[in-house]
Short mmCIF file of C-alpha atoms in Angstrom, two decimals:
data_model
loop_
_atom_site.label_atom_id
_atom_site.label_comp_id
_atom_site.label_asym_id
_atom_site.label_seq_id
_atom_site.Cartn_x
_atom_site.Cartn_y
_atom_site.Cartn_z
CA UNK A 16 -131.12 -53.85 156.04
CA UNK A 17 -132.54 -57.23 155.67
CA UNK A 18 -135.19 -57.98 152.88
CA UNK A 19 -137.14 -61.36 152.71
CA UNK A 20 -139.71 -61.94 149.90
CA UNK A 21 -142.00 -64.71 149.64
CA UNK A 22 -142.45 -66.29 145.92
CA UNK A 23 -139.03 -64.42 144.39
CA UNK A 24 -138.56 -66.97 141.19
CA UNK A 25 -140.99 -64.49 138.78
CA UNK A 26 -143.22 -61.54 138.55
CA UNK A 27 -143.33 -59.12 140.59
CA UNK A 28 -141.21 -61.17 143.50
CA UNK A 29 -138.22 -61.84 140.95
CA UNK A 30 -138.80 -57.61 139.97
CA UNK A 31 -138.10 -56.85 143.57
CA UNK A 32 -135.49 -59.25 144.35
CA UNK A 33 -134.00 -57.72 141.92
CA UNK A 34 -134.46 -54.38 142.98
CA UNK A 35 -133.31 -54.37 146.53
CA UNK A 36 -130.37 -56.50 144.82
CA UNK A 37 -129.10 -53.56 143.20
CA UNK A 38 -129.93 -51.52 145.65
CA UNK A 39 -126.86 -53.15 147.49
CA UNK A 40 -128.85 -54.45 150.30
CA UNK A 41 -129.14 -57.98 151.80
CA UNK A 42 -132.43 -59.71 150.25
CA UNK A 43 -133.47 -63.45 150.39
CA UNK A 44 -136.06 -64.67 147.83
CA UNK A 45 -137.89 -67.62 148.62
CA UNK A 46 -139.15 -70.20 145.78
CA UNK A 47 -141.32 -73.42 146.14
CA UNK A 48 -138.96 -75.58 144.07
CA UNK A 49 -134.75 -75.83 144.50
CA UNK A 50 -133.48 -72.49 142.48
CA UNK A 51 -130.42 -71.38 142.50
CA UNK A 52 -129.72 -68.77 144.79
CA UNK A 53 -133.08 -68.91 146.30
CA UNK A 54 -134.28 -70.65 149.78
CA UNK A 55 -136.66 -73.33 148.96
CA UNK A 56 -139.77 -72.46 151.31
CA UNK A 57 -143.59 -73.79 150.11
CA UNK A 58 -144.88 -71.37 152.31
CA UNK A 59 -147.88 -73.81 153.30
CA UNK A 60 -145.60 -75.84 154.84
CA UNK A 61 -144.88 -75.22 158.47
CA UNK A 62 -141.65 -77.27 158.56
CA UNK A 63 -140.20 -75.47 155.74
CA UNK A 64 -141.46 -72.32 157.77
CA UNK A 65 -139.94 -73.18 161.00
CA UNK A 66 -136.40 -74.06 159.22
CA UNK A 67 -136.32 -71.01 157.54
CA UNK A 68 -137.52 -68.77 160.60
CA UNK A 69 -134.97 -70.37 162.91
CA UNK A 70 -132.23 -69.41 159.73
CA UNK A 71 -132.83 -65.76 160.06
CA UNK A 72 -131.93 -63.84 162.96
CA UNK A 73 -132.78 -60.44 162.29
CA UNK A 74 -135.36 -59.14 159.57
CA UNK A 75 -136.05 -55.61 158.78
CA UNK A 76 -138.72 -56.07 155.71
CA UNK A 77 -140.72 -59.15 155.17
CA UNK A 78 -142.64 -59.27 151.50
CA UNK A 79 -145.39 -61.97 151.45
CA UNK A 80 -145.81 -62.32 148.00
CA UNK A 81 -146.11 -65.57 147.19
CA UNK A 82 -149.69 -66.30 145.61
CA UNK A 83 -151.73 -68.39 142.92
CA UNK A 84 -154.80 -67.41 141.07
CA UNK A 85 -156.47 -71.15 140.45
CA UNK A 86 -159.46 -70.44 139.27
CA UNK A 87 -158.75 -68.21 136.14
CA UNK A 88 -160.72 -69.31 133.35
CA UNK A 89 -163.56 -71.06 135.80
CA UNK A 90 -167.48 -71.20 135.40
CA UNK A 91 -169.84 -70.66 137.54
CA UNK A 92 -172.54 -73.22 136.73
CA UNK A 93 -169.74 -76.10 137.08
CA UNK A 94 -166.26 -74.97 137.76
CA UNK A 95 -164.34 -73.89 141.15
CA UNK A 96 -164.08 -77.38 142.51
CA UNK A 97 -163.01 -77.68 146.35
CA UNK A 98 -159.58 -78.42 145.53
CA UNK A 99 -158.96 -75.12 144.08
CA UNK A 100 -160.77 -73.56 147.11
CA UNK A 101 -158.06 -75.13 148.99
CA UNK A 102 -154.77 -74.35 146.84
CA UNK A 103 -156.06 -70.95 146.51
CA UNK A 104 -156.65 -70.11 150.63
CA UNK A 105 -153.43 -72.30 151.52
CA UNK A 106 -151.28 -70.33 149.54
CA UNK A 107 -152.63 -66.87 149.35
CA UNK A 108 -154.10 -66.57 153.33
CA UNK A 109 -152.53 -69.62 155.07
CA UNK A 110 -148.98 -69.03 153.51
CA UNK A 111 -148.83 -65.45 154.37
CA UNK A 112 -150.08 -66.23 157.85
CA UNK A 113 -147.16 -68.92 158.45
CA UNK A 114 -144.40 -66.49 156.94
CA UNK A 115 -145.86 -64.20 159.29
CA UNK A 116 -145.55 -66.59 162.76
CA UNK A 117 -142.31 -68.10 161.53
CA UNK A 118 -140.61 -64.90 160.98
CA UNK A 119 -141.80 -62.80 164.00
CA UNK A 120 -139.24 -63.28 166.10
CA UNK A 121 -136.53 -61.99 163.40
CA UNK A 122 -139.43 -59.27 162.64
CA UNK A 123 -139.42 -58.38 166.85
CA UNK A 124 -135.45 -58.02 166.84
CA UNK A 125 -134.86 -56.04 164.68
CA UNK A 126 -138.39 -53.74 164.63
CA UNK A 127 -139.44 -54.73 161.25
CA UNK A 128 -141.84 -54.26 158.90
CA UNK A 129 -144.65 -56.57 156.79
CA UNK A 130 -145.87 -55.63 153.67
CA UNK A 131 -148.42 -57.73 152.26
CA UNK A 132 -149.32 -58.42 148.48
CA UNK A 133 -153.02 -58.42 148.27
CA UNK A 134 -154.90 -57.16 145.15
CA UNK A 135 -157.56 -54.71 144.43
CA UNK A 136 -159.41 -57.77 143.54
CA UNK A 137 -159.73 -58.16 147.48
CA UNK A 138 -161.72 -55.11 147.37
CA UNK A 139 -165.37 -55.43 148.99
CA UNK A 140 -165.91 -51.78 147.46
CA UNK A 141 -165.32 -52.64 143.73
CA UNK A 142 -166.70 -56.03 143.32
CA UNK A 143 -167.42 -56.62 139.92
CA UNK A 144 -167.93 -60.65 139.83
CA UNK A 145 -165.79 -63.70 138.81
CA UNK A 146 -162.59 -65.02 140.20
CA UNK A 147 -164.10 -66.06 143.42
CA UNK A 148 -161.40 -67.71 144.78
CA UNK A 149 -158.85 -65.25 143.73
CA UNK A 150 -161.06 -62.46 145.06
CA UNK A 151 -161.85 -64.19 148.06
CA UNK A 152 -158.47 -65.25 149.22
CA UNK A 153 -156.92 -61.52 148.43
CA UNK A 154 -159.55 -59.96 150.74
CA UNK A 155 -158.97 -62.80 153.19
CA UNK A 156 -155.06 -61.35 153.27
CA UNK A 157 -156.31 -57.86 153.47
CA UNK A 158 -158.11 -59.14 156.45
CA UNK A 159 -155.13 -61.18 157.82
CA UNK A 160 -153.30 -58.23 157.05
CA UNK A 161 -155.46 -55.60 158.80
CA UNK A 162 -155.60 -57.76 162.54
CA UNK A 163 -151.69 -58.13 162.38
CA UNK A 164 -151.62 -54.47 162.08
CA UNK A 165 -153.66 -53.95 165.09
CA UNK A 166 -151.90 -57.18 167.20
CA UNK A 167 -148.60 -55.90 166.24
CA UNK A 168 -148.23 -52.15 166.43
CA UNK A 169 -147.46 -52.17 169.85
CA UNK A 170 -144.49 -54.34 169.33
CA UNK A 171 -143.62 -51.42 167.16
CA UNK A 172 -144.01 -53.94 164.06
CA UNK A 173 -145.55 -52.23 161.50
CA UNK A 174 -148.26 -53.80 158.53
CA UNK A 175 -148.98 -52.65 154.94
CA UNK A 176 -151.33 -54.47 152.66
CA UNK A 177 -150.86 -53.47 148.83
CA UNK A 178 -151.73 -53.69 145.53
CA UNK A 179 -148.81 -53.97 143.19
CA UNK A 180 -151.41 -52.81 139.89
CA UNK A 181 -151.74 -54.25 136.53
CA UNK A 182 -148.57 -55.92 136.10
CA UNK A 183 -147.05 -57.45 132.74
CA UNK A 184 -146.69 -61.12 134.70
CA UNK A 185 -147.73 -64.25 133.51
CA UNK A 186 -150.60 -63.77 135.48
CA UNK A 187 -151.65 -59.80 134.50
CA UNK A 188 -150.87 -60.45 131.13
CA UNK A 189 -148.92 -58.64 128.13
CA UNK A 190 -151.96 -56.37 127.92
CA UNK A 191 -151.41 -54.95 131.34
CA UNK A 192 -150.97 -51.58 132.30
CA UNK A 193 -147.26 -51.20 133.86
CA UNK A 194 -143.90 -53.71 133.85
CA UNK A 195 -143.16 -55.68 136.88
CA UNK A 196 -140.09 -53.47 137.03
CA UNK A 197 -142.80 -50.43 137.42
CA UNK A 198 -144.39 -52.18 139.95
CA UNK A 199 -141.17 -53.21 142.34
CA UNK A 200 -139.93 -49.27 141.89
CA UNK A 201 -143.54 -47.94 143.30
CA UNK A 202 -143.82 -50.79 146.02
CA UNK A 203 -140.54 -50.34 147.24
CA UNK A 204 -141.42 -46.52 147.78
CA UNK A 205 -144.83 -47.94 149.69
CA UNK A 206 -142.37 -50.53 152.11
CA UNK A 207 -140.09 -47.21 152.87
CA UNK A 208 -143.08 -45.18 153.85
CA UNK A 209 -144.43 -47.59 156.06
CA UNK A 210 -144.55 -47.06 159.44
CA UNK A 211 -146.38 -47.29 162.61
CA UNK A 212 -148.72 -44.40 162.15
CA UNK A 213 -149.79 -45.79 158.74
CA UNK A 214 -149.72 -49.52 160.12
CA UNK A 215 -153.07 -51.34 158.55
CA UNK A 216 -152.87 -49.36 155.17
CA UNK A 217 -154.25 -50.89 152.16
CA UNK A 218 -152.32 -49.07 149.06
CA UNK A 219 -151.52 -48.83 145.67
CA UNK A 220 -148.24 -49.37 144.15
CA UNK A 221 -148.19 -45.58 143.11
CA UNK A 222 -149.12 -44.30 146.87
CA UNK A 223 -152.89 -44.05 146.16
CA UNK A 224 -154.83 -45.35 149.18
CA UNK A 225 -157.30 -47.92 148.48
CA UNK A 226 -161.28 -48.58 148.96
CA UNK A 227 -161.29 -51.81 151.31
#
């Protein structure tokens, strides 16, 4: 079995590197800058996509987890400038579409799967203000994540959309519920379950399904 993950230097893409790592099977972590033992990808960049795609032959599991949360800290009577708009959609919705369309045919051979790291903060249910550009972009790959689902299930690829909880990252925080190891355990669990007839899930790192 052949693993990809998107954004594999720290957090919750280093925890599951790691995990499928010991697990014995054959992962690849991406990482924006040169890192040992990782494939340099910025995953807004469709050259960098189209070199790695055409590296790959056969993929079983593709992660997108690569993300950024710009706006943290942000007002709204004068903060969230354009440019973080822009960061924050390029990475978190354009990135995961271009993984997506650089990786299909890999995905197609070998019957794959796509799992998706989204957020409860993409939630339209439980909205409870700030972070609009974190929010914003998160439900916009819940979206993105929902269509492939329904494009794709008849090429017997299969789409999950998660939340990976609380996590102890640099961006959750020390004060956060569960460690990224935590996290990787319960979303590898999610990736095994996936299949066709739950294709378009949006779920918890524990299994719990979540309010869109």
């Amino acid at each position: 079995m052949t693993t990809l993950i998107t954004g594999a230097t720290r957090g919750i893409g280093r925890a599951l590197l790691q995990h499928y790592q010991a697990a014995g099977a054959v992962v690849i972590g991406t990482a924006r800058k040169p890192t040992p033992g990782l494939f340099t990808l910025d995953v807004t960049d469709p050259a960098g996509q189209r070199a790695l795609g055409q590296s790959i032959e056969t993929l079983d599991l593709l992660i997108c987890n690569a993300g950024v949360y710009p706006d943290r800290g942000q007002q709204l009577d004068d903060g969230y400038a354009p440019a973080l708009w822009t960061e924050g959609f390029n990475t978190n919705v354009v990135g995961v579409f271009l993984s997506v369309q650089s990786l299909l045919p890999a995905l197609r051979r070998a019957g794959g799967k796509i799992a998706i790291i989204s957020s409860q903060m993409a939630s339209d249910t439980t909205a409870p203000g700030g972070s609009y550009i974190y929010r914003a972009s998160k439900a916009a790959a819940l979206n993105l994540g929902r269509n492939l689902a329904s494009d794709l299930k008849s090429q017997g690829i299969a789409v999950g959309i998660y939340h990976p909880g609380w996590v102890q990252t640099e961006m959750g925080g020390a004060g956060a519920d569960i460690t990224e190891a935590q996290s990787a355990l319960g979303l590898a669990a999610r990736f095994a379950a996936l299949s066709l007839a739950t294709t378009g899930c949006f779920e918890t790192w524990d299994g719990r399904a979540h309010p869109f």
